[in-house]
Amino acid sequence: MTPPQRRRRFPKASQEPTPQPPQEGQDPPEGPKKNPERLYVITGPDGTERSELDLVTLIVAHADPPPSATPEQAALLRLCTAPLSVAELSAYLSLPFSVVTVLLTELLTAELVRARAPVIRQALADRSLLEAVMHGLQRL
C-alpha cells in the first residue's frame, strides 16, 4: 500500500489581493520593512561625522523634544528618559543601527542626550571581597 501523495496547490491569480494605494487622509499601511528612500530622508546626506557609538552605549535624554525635532528624534528623546542602549533604541523604533547612530549624533551635537559607556565588570572579583565572603560562610 502506498501513502497518499500530496498535490501542490497553486494560487489562482484572481484570489490574490492586490494592494491598494492609500486614499487621501489615510496613512499608508505599516510594514516590517522600511523603505530605503525613507531612511535616507530620515538621516540626510552621509557627509556628516558620526559619533563613536556601539550597540551597548547607554543613551540618556537631558531635555524634552524641541518643536524643531523630527518625529524619530522626538521618539528617541521620549524613550531615553531612562538609560537605554543603542541596540534597544534600534529595536524599539524598528530602525537599523546605522540610522539610529546618525539620529543620536545629531542629538549629541545639540546636547539633548548624553552617551556613556556601559559599566564593565571586572573579570576577576576582588580578593578581599572573596575572603570576606568565605569567612562569613565559615562562621555559619
mmCIF file of N, CA and C in Angstrom:
data_model
loop_
_atom_site.group_PDB
_atom_site.id
_atom_site.type_symbol
_atom_site.label_atom_id
_atom_site.label_comp_id
_atom_site.label_asym_id
_atom_site.label_seq_id
_atom_site.Cartn_x
_atom_site.Cartn_y
_atom_site.Cartn_z
ATOM 1 N N MET A 1 0.845 -1.175 0.000
ATOM 2 C CA MET A 1 0.000 0.000 0.000
ATOM 3 C C MET A 1 0.892 1.240 0.000
ATOM 4 N N THR A 2 0.626 2.176 -0.855
ATOM 5 C CA THR A 2 1.435 3.393 -0.948
ATOM 6 C C THR A 2 0.724 4.535 -0.243
ATOM 7 N N PRO A 3 1.510 5.409 0.401
ATOM 8 C CA PRO A 3 0.867 6.541 1.068
ATOM 9 C C PRO A 3 0.286 7.515 0.062
ATOM 10 N N PRO A 4 -0.754 8.211 0.467
ATOM 11 C CA PRO A 4 -1.353 9.173 -0.461
ATOM 12 C C PRO A 4 -0.356 10.302 -0.781
ATOM 13 N N GLN A 5 -0.361 10.746 -1.984
ATOM 14 C CA GLN A 5 0.542 11.807 -2.438
ATOM 15 C C GLN A 5 -0.143 13.162 -2.276
ATOM 16 N N ARG A 6 0.635 14.120 -1.814
ATOM 17 C CA ARG A 6 0.099 15.481 -1.691
ATOM 18 C C ARG A 6 0.260 16.208 -3.013
ATOM 19 N N ARG A 7 -0.708 16.971 -3.328
ATOM 20 C CA ARG A 7 -0.639 17.780 -4.538
ATOM 21 C C ARG A 7 -0.377 19.225 -4.140
ATOM 22 N N ARG A 8 0.504 19.845 -4.863
ATOM 23 C CA ARG A 8 0.815 21.253 -4.608
ATOM 24 C C ARG A 8 -0.305 22.118 -5.132
ATOM 25 N N ARG A 9 -0.710 23.044 -4.291
ATOM 26 C CA ARG A 9 -1.760 23.975 -4.700
ATOM 27 C C ARG A 9 -1.119 25.246 -5.216
ATOM 28 N N PHE A 10 -1.556 25.666 -6.338
ATOM 29 C CA PHE A 10 -1.085 26.920 -6.905
ATOM 30 C C PHE A 10 -2.187 27.955 -6.759
ATOM 31 N N PRO A 11 -1.860 29.122 -6.169
ATOM 32 C CA PRO A 11 -2.918 30.132 -6.005
ATOM 33 C C PRO A 11 -3.366 30.663 -7.361
ATOM 34 N N LYS A 12 -4.639 30.893 -7.441
ATOM 35 C CA LYS A 12 -5.180 31.472 -8.665
ATOM 36 C C LYS A 12 -4.922 32.968 -8.648
ATOM 37 N N ALA A 13 -4.727 33.515 -9.807
ATOM 38 C CA ALA A 13 -4.412 34.940 -9.914
ATOM 39 C C ALA A 13 -5.558 35.805 -9.393
ATOM 40 N N SER A 14 -6.777 35.338 -9.515
ATOM 41 C CA SER A 14 -7.917 36.140 -9.081
ATOM 42 C C SER A 14 -8.072 36.140 -7.560
ATOM 43 N N GLN A 15 -7.471 35.162 -6.849
ATOM 44 C CA GLN A 15 -7.626 35.084 -5.405
ATOM 45 C C GLN A 15 -6.648 35.979 -4.653
ATOM 46 N N GLU A 16 -5.545 36.389 -5.283
ATOM 47 C CA GLU A 16 -4.556 37.210 -4.591
ATOM 48 C C GLU A 16 -5.065 38.637 -4.458
ATOM 49 N N PRO A 17 -5.058 39.176 -3.252
ATOM 50 C CA PRO A 17 -5.498 40.559 -3.106
ATOM 51 C C PRO A 17 -4.424 41.501 -3.653
ATOM 52 N N THR A 18 -4.861 42.459 -4.397
ATOM 53 C CA THR A 18 -3.921 43.442 -4.928
ATOM 54 C C THR A 18 -3.835 44.606 -3.952
ATOM 55 N N PRO A 19 -2.628 45.064 -3.645
ATOM 56 C CA PRO A 19 -2.505 46.187 -2.711
ATOM 57 C C PRO A 19 -3.070 47.460 -3.323
ATOM 58 N N GLN A 20 -3.870 48.123 -2.540
ATOM 59 C CA GLN A 20 -4.486 49.359 -2.980
ATOM 60 C C GLN A 20 -3.696 50.536 -2.426
ATOM 61 N N PRO A 21 -3.493 51.587 -3.205
ATOM 62 C CA PRO A 21 -2.814 52.757 -2.658
ATOM 63 C C PRO A 21 -3.693 53.425 -1.606
ATOM 64 N N PRO A 22 -3.082 54.055 -0.601
ATOM 65 C CA PRO A 22 -3.892 54.686 0.438
ATOM 66 C C PRO A 22 -4.704 55.848 -0.125
ATOM 67 N N GLN A 23 -5.913 55.973 0.395
ATOM 68 C CA GLN A 23 -6.783 57.072 -0.003
ATOM 69 C C GLN A 23 -6.296 58.364 0.646
ATOM 70 N N GLU A 24 -6.811 59.466 0.183
ATOM 71 C CA GLU A 24 -6.423 60.745 0.778
ATOM 72 C C GLU A 24 -6.827 60.788 2.241
ATOM 73 N N GLY A 25 -5.925 61.259 3.079
ATOM 74 C CA GLY A 25 -6.200 61.359 4.503
ATOM 75 C C GLY A 25 -5.887 60.090 5.269
ATOM 76 N N GLN A 26 -5.537 59.002 4.582
ATOM 77 C CA GLN A 26 -5.210 57.753 5.251
ATOM 78 C C GLN A 26 -3.696 57.579 5.273
ATOM 79 N N ASP A 27 -3.209 56.991 6.331
ATOM 80 C CA ASP A 27 -1.792 56.681 6.421
ATOM 81 C C ASP A 27 -1.514 55.398 5.647
ATOM 82 N N PRO A 28 -0.325 55.283 5.050
ATOM 83 C CA PRO A 28 -0.002 54.030 4.384
ATOM 84 C C PRO A 28 0.141 52.921 5.408
ATOM 85 N N PRO A 29 -0.136 51.684 5.032
ATOM 86 C CA PRO A 29 -0.032 50.587 5.999
ATOM 87 C C PRO A 29 1.409 50.409 6.443
ATOM 88 N N GLU A 30 1.581 50.181 7.741
ATOM 89 C CA GLU A 30 2.913 49.975 8.304
ATOM 90 C C GLU A 30 3.334 48.539 8.040
ATOM 91 N N GLY A 31 4.521 48.352 7.585
ATOM 92 C CA GLY A 31 5.049 47.017 7.338
ATOM 93 C C GLY A 31 6.323 46.838 8.126
ATOM 94 N N PRO A 32 6.818 45.614 8.187
ATOM 95 C CA PRO A 32 8.036 45.374 8.959
ATOM 96 C C PRO A 32 9.279 45.969 8.304
ATOM 97 N N LYS A 33 9.245 46.186 6.972
ATOM 98 C CA LYS A 33 10.412 46.717 6.292
ATOM 99 C C LYS A 33 10.220 48.202 6.031
ATOM 100 N N LYS A 34 11.290 48.949 6.231
ATOM 101 C CA LYS A 34 11.253 50.368 5.947
ATOM 102 C C LYS A 34 11.747 50.598 4.528
ATOM 103 N N ASN A 35 11.202 51.583 3.888
ATOM 104 C CA ASN A 35 11.603 51.951 2.554
ATOM 105 C C ASN A 35 12.992 52.587 2.605
ATOM 106 N N PRO A 36 13.952 52.153 1.754
ATOM 107 C CA PRO A 36 15.297 52.741 1.802
ATOM 108 C C PRO A 36 15.301 54.236 1.550
ATOM 109 N N GLU A 37 14.406 54.721 0.688
ATOM 110 C CA GLU A 37 14.349 56.157 0.452
ATOM 111 C C GLU A 37 13.911 56.894 1.714
ATOM 112 N N ARG A 38 13.010 56.294 2.450
ATOM 113 C CA ARG A 38 12.540 56.896 3.699
ATOM 114 C C ARG A 38 13.689 57.003 4.704
ATOM 115 N N LEU A 39 14.528 55.962 4.785
ATOM 116 C CA LEU A 39 15.657 56.001 5.701
ATOM 117 C C LEU A 39 16.644 57.085 5.296
ATOM 118 N N TYR A 40 16.839 57.303 4.009
ATOM 119 C CA TYR A 40 17.731 58.362 3.556
ATOM 120 C C TYR A 40 17.174 59.728 3.932
ATOM 121 N N VAL A 41 15.872 59.878 3.844
ATOM 122 C CA VAL A 41 15.251 61.152 4.219
ATOM 123 C C VAL A 41 15.419 61.399 5.724
ATOM 124 N N ILE A 42 15.312 60.333 6.528
ATOM 125 C CA ILE A 42 15.473 60.477 7.973
ATOM 126 C C ILE A 42 16.891 60.912 8.322
ATOM 127 N N THR A 43 17.886 60.284 7.695
ATOM 128 C CA THR A 43 19.275 60.532 8.075
ATOM 129 C C THR A 43 19.915 61.673 7.320
ATOM 130 N N GLY A 44 19.415 62.010 6.152
ATOM 131 C CA GLY A 44 20.011 63.073 5.372
ATOM 132 C C GLY A 44 21.252 62.584 4.649
ATOM 133 N N PRO A 45 21.987 63.516 4.009
ATOM 134 C CA PRO A 45 23.190 63.108 3.293
ATOM 135 C C PRO A 45 24.233 62.541 4.250
ATOM 136 N N ASP A 46 25.078 61.672 3.730
ATOM 137 C CA ASP A 46 26.044 60.960 4.570
ATOM 138 C C ASP A 46 27.339 61.741 4.768
ATOM 139 N N GLY A 47 27.338 63.030 4.581
ATOM 140 C CA GLY A 47 28.554 63.812 4.719
ATOM 141 C C GLY A 47 28.885 64.198 6.149
ATOM 142 N N THR A 48 28.004 63.921 7.094
ATOM 143 C CA THR A 48 28.238 64.319 8.476
ATOM 144 C C THR A 48 29.076 63.287 9.208
ATOM 145 N N GLU A 49 29.789 63.745 10.212
ATOM 146 C CA GLU A 49 30.575 62.849 11.055
ATOM 147 C C GLU A 49 29.638 62.132 12.024
ATOM 148 N N ARG A 50 29.951 60.873 12.307
ATOM 149 C CA ARG A 50 29.155 60.108 13.262
ATOM 150 C C ARG A 50 29.915 59.969 14.563
ATOM 151 N N SER A 51 29.182 59.896 15.641
ATOM 152 C CA SER A 51 29.787 59.658 16.942
ATOM 153 C C SER A 51 30.207 58.206 17.045
ATOM 154 N N GLU A 52 31.168 57.960 17.920
ATOM 155 C CA GLU A 52 31.632 56.592 18.149
ATOM 156 C C GLU A 52 30.666 55.900 19.108
ATOM 157 N N LEU A 53 29.619 55.346 18.567
ATOM 158 C CA LEU A 53 28.618 54.643 19.367
ATOM 159 C C LEU A 53 28.659 53.170 19.005
ATOM 160 N N ASP A 54 28.554 52.318 20.003
ATOM 161 C CA ASP A 54 28.417 50.903 19.716
ATOM 162 C C ASP A 54 27.072 50.424 20.256
ATOM 163 N N LEU A 55 26.803 49.153 20.125
ATOM 164 C CA LEU A 55 25.486 48.631 20.484
ATOM 165 C C LEU A 55 25.153 48.760 21.961
ATOM 166 N N VAL A 56 26.167 48.757 22.826
ATOM 167 C CA VAL A 56 25.904 48.770 24.265
ATOM 168 C C VAL A 56 26.105 50.142 24.901
ATOM 169 N N THR A 57 26.355 51.169 24.106
ATOM 170 C CA THR A 57 26.465 52.519 24.651
ATOM 171 C C THR A 57 25.116 52.949 25.201
ATOM 172 N N LEU A 58 25.122 53.474 26.405
ATOM 173 C CA LEU A 58 23.877 53.901 27.041
ATOM 174 C C LEU A 58 23.585 55.352 26.695
ATOM 175 N N ILE A 59 22.335 55.635 26.392
ATOM 176 C CA ILE A 59 21.891 56.967 25.999
ATOM 177 C C ILE A 59 20.869 57.447 27.019
ATOM 178 N N VAL A 60 21.054 58.695 27.487
ATOM 179 C CA VAL A 60 20.132 59.296 28.446
ATOM 180 C C VAL A 60 19.753 60.678 27.933
ATOM 181 N N ALA A 61 18.458 60.979 27.905
ATOM 182 C CA ALA A 61 17.980 62.290 27.454
ATOM 183 C C ALA A 61 18.086 63.301 28.595
ATOM 184 N N HIS A 62 18.426 64.523 28.231
ATOM 185 C CA HIS A 62 18.526 65.593 29.223
ATOM 186 C C HIS A 62 17.559 66.732 28.957
ATOM 187 N N ALA A 63 16.742 66.595 27.934
ATOM 188 C CA ALA A 63 15.789 67.656 27.606
ATOM 189 C C ALA A 63 14.588 67.041 26.908
ATOM 190 N N ASP A 64 13.512 67.800 26.896
ATOM 191 C CA ASP A 64 12.330 67.387 26.154
ATOM 192 C C ASP A 64 12.562 67.646 24.669
ATOM 193 N N PRO A 65 11.813 66.960 23.815
ATOM 194 C CA PRO A 65 11.994 67.193 22.375
ATOM 195 C C PRO A 65 11.631 68.627 22.003
ATOM 196 N N PRO A 66 12.510 69.315 21.284
ATOM 197 C CA PRO A 66 12.166 70.666 20.834
ATOM 198 C C PRO A 66 11.141 70.601 19.701
ATOM 199 N N PRO A 67 10.456 71.689 19.437
ATOM 200 C CA PRO A 67 9.459 71.680 18.353
ATOM 201 C C PRO A 67 10.080 71.415 16.981
ATOM 202 N N SER A 68 11.363 71.722 16.809
ATOM 203 C CA SER A 68 12.007 71.533 15.515
ATOM 204 C C SER A 68 12.500 70.108 15.298
ATOM 205 N N ALA A 69 12.341 69.219 16.294
ATOM 206 C CA ALA A 69 12.838 67.842 16.181
ATOM 207 C C ALA A 69 11.968 67.038 15.223
ATOM 208 N N THR A 70 12.607 66.131 14.523
ATOM 209 C CA THR A 70 11.867 65.220 13.640
ATOM 210 C C THR A 70 11.099 64.219 14.503
ATOM 211 N N PRO A 71 10.108 63.548 13.948
ATOM 212 C CA PRO A 71 9.364 62.563 14.750
ATOM 213 C C PRO A 71 10.255 61.456 15.319
ATOM 214 N N GLU A 72 11.251 61.048 14.554
ATOM 215 C CA GLU A 72 12.150 59.997 15.030
ATOM 216 C C GLU A 72 13.011 60.498 16.188
ATOM 217 N N GLN A 73 13.499 61.732 16.090
ATOM 218 C CA GLN A 73 14.293 62.304 17.182
ATOM 219 C C GLN A 73 13.437 62.496 18.428
ATOM 220 N N ALA A 74 12.206 62.936 18.248
ATOM 221 C CA ALA A 74 11.307 63.099 19.395
ATOM 222 C C ALA A 74 11.029 61.747 20.055
ATOM 223 N N ALA A 75 10.867 60.703 19.252
ATOM 224 C CA ALA A 75 10.639 59.367 19.812
ATOM 225 C C ALA A 75 11.873 58.896 20.579
ATOM 226 N N LEU A 76 13.060 59.172 20.044
ATOM 227 C CA LEU A 76 14.294 58.816 20.754
ATOM 228 C C LEU A 76 14.382 59.525 22.097
ATOM 229 N N LEU A 77 14.064 60.799 22.117
ATOM 230 C CA LEU A 77 14.149 61.566 23.364
ATOM 231 C C LEU A 77 13.126 61.074 24.387
ATOM 232 N N ARG A 78 11.942 60.701 23.927
ATOM 233 C CA ARG A 78 10.941 60.196 24.861
ATOM 234 C C ARG A 78 11.331 58.836 25.424
ATOM 235 N N LEU A 79 11.976 58.006 24.606
ATOM 236 C CA LEU A 79 12.397 56.686 25.078
ATOM 237 C C LEU A 79 13.564 56.764 26.056
ATOM 238 N N CYS A 80 14.389 57.783 25.913
ATOM 239 C CA CYS A 80 15.639 57.852 26.685
ATOM 240 C C CYS A 80 15.493 58.548 28.032
ATOM 241 N N THR A 81 14.305 58.621 28.589
ATOM 242 C CA THR A 81 14.179 59.204 29.918
ATOM 243 C C THR A 81 14.938 58.362 30.935
ATOM 244 N N ALA A 82 14.992 57.068 30.713
ATOM 245 C CA ALA A 82 15.835 56.157 31.493
ATOM 246 C C ALA A 82 16.940 55.672 30.551
ATOM 247 N N PRO A 83 18.106 55.329 31.091
ATOM 248 C CA PRO A 83 19.200 54.901 30.203
ATOM 249 C C PRO A 83 18.837 53.660 29.394
ATOM 250 N N LEU A 84 19.026 53.756 28.080
ATOM 251 C CA LEU A 84 18.795 52.635 27.176
ATOM 252 C C LEU A 84 19.995 52.496 26.248
ATOM 253 N N SER A 85 20.284 51.267 25.860
ATOM 254 C CA SER A 85 21.389 51.046 24.930
ATOM 255 C C SER A 85 20.943 51.392 23.509
ATOM 256 N N VAL A 86 21.915 51.604 22.658
ATOM 257 C CA VAL A 86 21.615 51.923 21.262
ATOM 258 C C VAL A 86 20.906 50.746 20.595
ATOM 259 N N ALA A 87 21.260 49.538 20.965
ATOM 260 C CA ALA A 87 20.595 48.352 20.410
ATOM 261 C C ALA A 87 19.112 48.333 20.795
ATOM 262 N N GLU A 88 18.810 48.668 22.042
ATOM 263 C CA GLU A 88 17.410 48.693 22.479
ATOM 264 C C GLU A 88 16.628 49.775 21.729
ATOM 265 N N LEU A 89 17.248 50.938 21.565
ATOM 266 C CA LEU A 89 16.577 52.018 20.842
ATOM 267 C C LEU A 89 16.297 51.609 19.402
ATOM 268 N N SER A 90 17.259 50.962 18.789
ATOM 269 C CA SER A 90 17.084 50.489 17.419
ATOM 270 C C SER A 90 15.933 49.495 17.330
ATOM 271 N N ALA A 91 15.836 48.608 18.299
ATOM 272 C CA ALA A 91 14.763 47.617 18.295
ATOM 273 C C ALA A 91 13.405 48.259 18.561
ATOM 274 N N TYR A 92 13.337 49.161 19.525
ATOM 275 C CA TYR A 92 12.056 49.795 19.856
ATOM 276 C C TYR A 92 11.525 50.630 18.698
ATOM 277 N N LEU A 93 12.408 51.286 17.961
ATOM 278 C CA LEU A 93 11.971 52.142 16.863
ATOM 279 C C LEU A 93 11.885 51.404 15.530
ATOM 280 N N SER A 94 12.322 50.151 15.501
ATOM 281 C CA SER A 94 12.347 49.359 14.267
ATOM 282 C C SER A 94 13.137 50.067 13.172
ATOM 283 N N LEU A 95 14.268 50.629 13.564
ATOM 284 C CA LEU A 95 15.160 51.303 12.628
ATOM 285 C C LEU A 95 16.517 50.614 12.665
ATOM 286 N N PRO A 96 17.240 50.594 11.550
ATOM 287 C CA PRO A 96 18.574 49.997 11.558
ATOM 288 C C PRO A 96 19.522 50.753 12.481
ATOM 289 N N PHE A 97 20.541 50.037 12.947
ATOM 290 C CA PHE A 97 21.526 50.617 13.859
ATOM 291 C C PHE A 97 22.188 51.853 13.258
ATOM 292 N N SER A 98 22.509 51.812 11.977
ATOM 293 C CA SER A 98 23.188 52.935 11.333
ATOM 294 C C SER A 98 22.318 54.187 11.328
ATOM 295 N N VAL A 99 21.021 54.023 11.138
ATOM 296 C CA VAL A 99 20.106 55.174 11.145
ATOM 297 C C VAL A 99 20.014 55.755 12.550
ATOM 298 N N VAL A 100 19.945 54.894 13.554
ATOM 299 C CA VAL A 100 19.853 55.363 14.939
ATOM 300 C C VAL A 100 21.132 56.104 15.334
ATOM 301 N N THR A 101 22.293 55.634 14.873
ATOM 302 C CA THR A 101 23.540 56.342 15.211
ATOM 303 C C THR A 101 23.582 57.727 14.579
ATOM 304 N N VAL A 102 23.055 57.877 13.386
ATOM 305 C CA VAL A 102 23.008 59.198 12.756
ATOM 306 C C VAL A 102 22.087 60.120 13.537
ATOM 307 N N LEU A 103 20.916 59.622 13.912
ATOM 308 C CA LEU A 103 19.977 60.439 14.690
ATOM 309 C C LEU A 103 20.570 60.818 16.046
ATOM 310 N N LEU A 104 21.237 59.865 16.695
ATOM 311 C CA LEU A 104 21.835 60.149 18.001
ATOM 312 C C LEU A 104 22.999 61.123 17.889
ATOM 313 N N THR A 105 23.743 61.072 16.794
ATOM 314 C CA THR A 105 24.830 62.025 16.590
ATOM 315 C C THR A 105 24.285 63.447 16.538
ATOM 316 N N GLU A 106 23.170 63.627 15.845
ATOM 317 C CA GLU A 106 22.546 64.952 15.785
ATOM 318 C C GLU A 106 22.087 65.403 17.167
ATOM 319 N N LEU A 107 21.518 64.485 17.936
ATOM 320 C CA LEU A 107 21.055 64.834 19.281
ATOM 321 C C LEU A 107 22.230 65.096 20.222
ATOM 322 N N LEU A 108 23.334 64.377 20.024
ATOM 323 C CA LEU A 108 24.528 64.607 20.853
ATOM 324 C C LEU A 108 25.147 65.971 20.566
ATOM 325 N N THR A 109 25.197 66.359 19.304
ATOM 326 C CA THR A 109 25.763 67.669 18.979
ATOM 327 C C THR A 109 24.867 68.801 19.476
ATOM 328 N N ALA A 110 23.559 68.565 19.529
ATOM 329 C CA ALA A 110 22.634 69.562 20.073
ATOM 330 C C ALA A 110 22.578 69.500 21.596
ATOM 331 N N GLU A 111 23.312 68.571 22.212
ATOM 332 C CA GLU A 111 23.376 68.369 23.662
ATOM 333 C C GLU A 111 22.006 68.094 24.285
ATOM 334 N N LEU A 112 21.186 67.347 23.555
ATOM 335 C CA LEU A 112 19.886 66.936 24.078
ATOM 336 C C LEU A 112 19.967 65.572 24.764
ATOM 337 N N VAL A 113 20.997 64.789 24.433
ATOM 338 C CA VAL A 113 21.222 63.494 25.062
ATOM 339 C C VAL A 113 22.686 63.377 25.441
ATOM 340 N N ARG A 114 22.956 62.437 26.340
ATOM 341 C CA ARG A 114 24.328 62.115 26.714
ATOM 342 C C ARG A 114 24.551 60.636 26.467
ATOM 343 N N ALA A 115 25.742 60.326 26.013
ATOM 344 C CA ALA A 115 26.126 58.932 25.793
ATOM 345 C C ALA A 115 27.176 58.570 26.827
ATOM 346 N N ARG A 116 27.032 57.401 27.394
ATOM 347 C CA ARG A 116 28.032 56.936 28.346
ATOM 348 C C ARG A 116 28.313 55.467 28.103
ATOM 349 N N ALA A 117 29.538 55.114 28.356
ATOM 350 C CA ALA A 117 29.946 53.723 28.161
ATOM 351 C C ALA A 117 29.268 52.861 29.212
ATOM 352 N N PRO A 118 28.972 51.633 28.883
ATOM 353 C CA PRO A 118 28.352 50.749 29.869
ATOM 354 C C PRO A 118 29.334 50.414 30.975
ATOM 355 N N VAL A 119 28.794 50.043 32.111
ATOM 356 C CA VAL A 119 29.626 49.645 33.240
ATOM 357 C C VAL A 119 30.150 48.243 32.968
ATOM 358 N N ILE A 120 31.462 48.130 32.893
ATOM 359 C CA ILE A 120 32.086 46.837 32.621
ATOM 360 C C ILE A 120 32.581 46.266 33.933
ATOM 361 N N ARG A 121 32.144 45.085 34.228
ATOM 362 C CA ARG A 121 32.553 44.439 35.464
ATOM 363 C C ARG A 121 33.919 43.807 35.281
ATOM 364 N N GLN A 122 34.641 43.742 36.358
ATOM 365 C CA GLN A 122 35.966 43.144 36.299
ATOM 366 C C GLN A 122 35.851 41.649 36.023
ATOM 367 N N ALA A 123 36.854 41.140 35.349
ATOM 368 C CA ALA A 123 36.853 39.716 35.038
ATOM 369 C C ALA A 123 37.039 38.888 36.308
ATOM 370 N N LEU A 124 37.869 39.381 37.226
ATOM 371 C CA LEU A 124 38.108 38.683 38.486
ATOM 372 C C LEU A 124 37.579 39.521 39.637
ATOM 373 N N ALA A 125 36.979 38.848 40.590
ATOM 374 C CA ALA A 125 36.463 39.555 41.762
ATOM 375 C C ALA A 125 37.629 39.985 42.661
ATOM 376 N N ASP A 126 37.392 40.999 43.473
ATOM 377 C CA ASP A 126 38.404 41.474 44.404
ATOM 378 C C ASP A 126 38.700 40.375 45.435
ATOM 379 N N ARG A 127 39.983 40.144 45.704
ATOM 380 C CA ARG A 127 40.382 39.066 46.615
ATOM 381 C C ARG A 127 39.860 39.301 48.034
ATOM 382 N N SER A 128 39.877 40.547 48.505
ATOM 383 C CA SER A 128 39.413 40.826 49.864
ATOM 384 C C SER A 128 37.910 40.540 49.995
ATOM 385 N N LEU A 129 37.156 40.806 48.932
ATOM 386 C CA LEU A 129 35.729 40.516 48.962
ATOM 387 C C LEU A 129 35.496 39.006 49.036
ATOM 388 N N LEU A 130 36.238 38.252 48.245
ATOM 389 C CA LEU A 130 36.087 36.794 48.277
ATOM 390 C C LEU A 130 36.465 36.221 49.646
ATOM 391 N N GLU A 131 37.518 36.758 50.274
ATOM 392 C CA GLU A 131 37.920 36.284 51.597
ATOM 393 C C GLU A 131 36.865 36.608 52.637
ATOM 394 N N ALA A 132 36.265 37.803 52.544
ATOM 395 C CA ALA A 132 35.220 38.187 53.487
ATOM 396 C C ALA A 132 34.008 37.273 53.351
ATOM 397 N N VAL A 133 33.632 36.925 52.128
ATOM 398 C CA VAL A 133 32.513 36.019 51.910
ATOM 399 C C VAL A 133 32.844 34.636 52.455
ATOM 400 N N MET A 134 34.063 34.181 52.216
ATOM 401 C CA MET A 134 34.467 32.862 52.691
ATOM 402 C C MET A 134 34.440 32.797 54.225
ATOM 403 N N HIS A 135 34.956 33.841 54.896
ATOM 404 C CA HIS A 135 34.951 33.851 56.349
ATOM 405 C C HIS A 135 33.530 33.929 56.905
ATOM 406 N N GLY A 136 32.673 34.677 56.238
ATOM 407 C CA GLY A 136 31.280 34.764 56.651
ATOM 408 C C GLY A 136 30.580 33.424 56.536
ATOM 409 N N LEU A 137 30.861 32.686 55.482
ATOM 410 C CA LEU A 137 30.250 31.367 55.305
ATOM 411 C C LEU A 137 30.783 30.372 56.323
ATOM 412 N N GLN A 138 32.056 30.487 56.694
ATOM 413 C CA GLN A 138 32.625 29.575 57.662
ATOM 414 C C GLN A 138 32.037 29.794 59.046
ATOM 415 N N ARG A 139 31.635 31.010 59.356
ATOM 416 C CA ARG A 139 31.051 31.319 60.675
ATOM 417 C C ARG A 139 29.662 30.719 60.811
ATOM 418 N N LEU A 140 28.992 30.470 59.712
ATOM 419 C CA LEU A 140 27.638 29.900 59.783
ATOM 420 C C LEU A 140 27.711 28.517 60.244
#
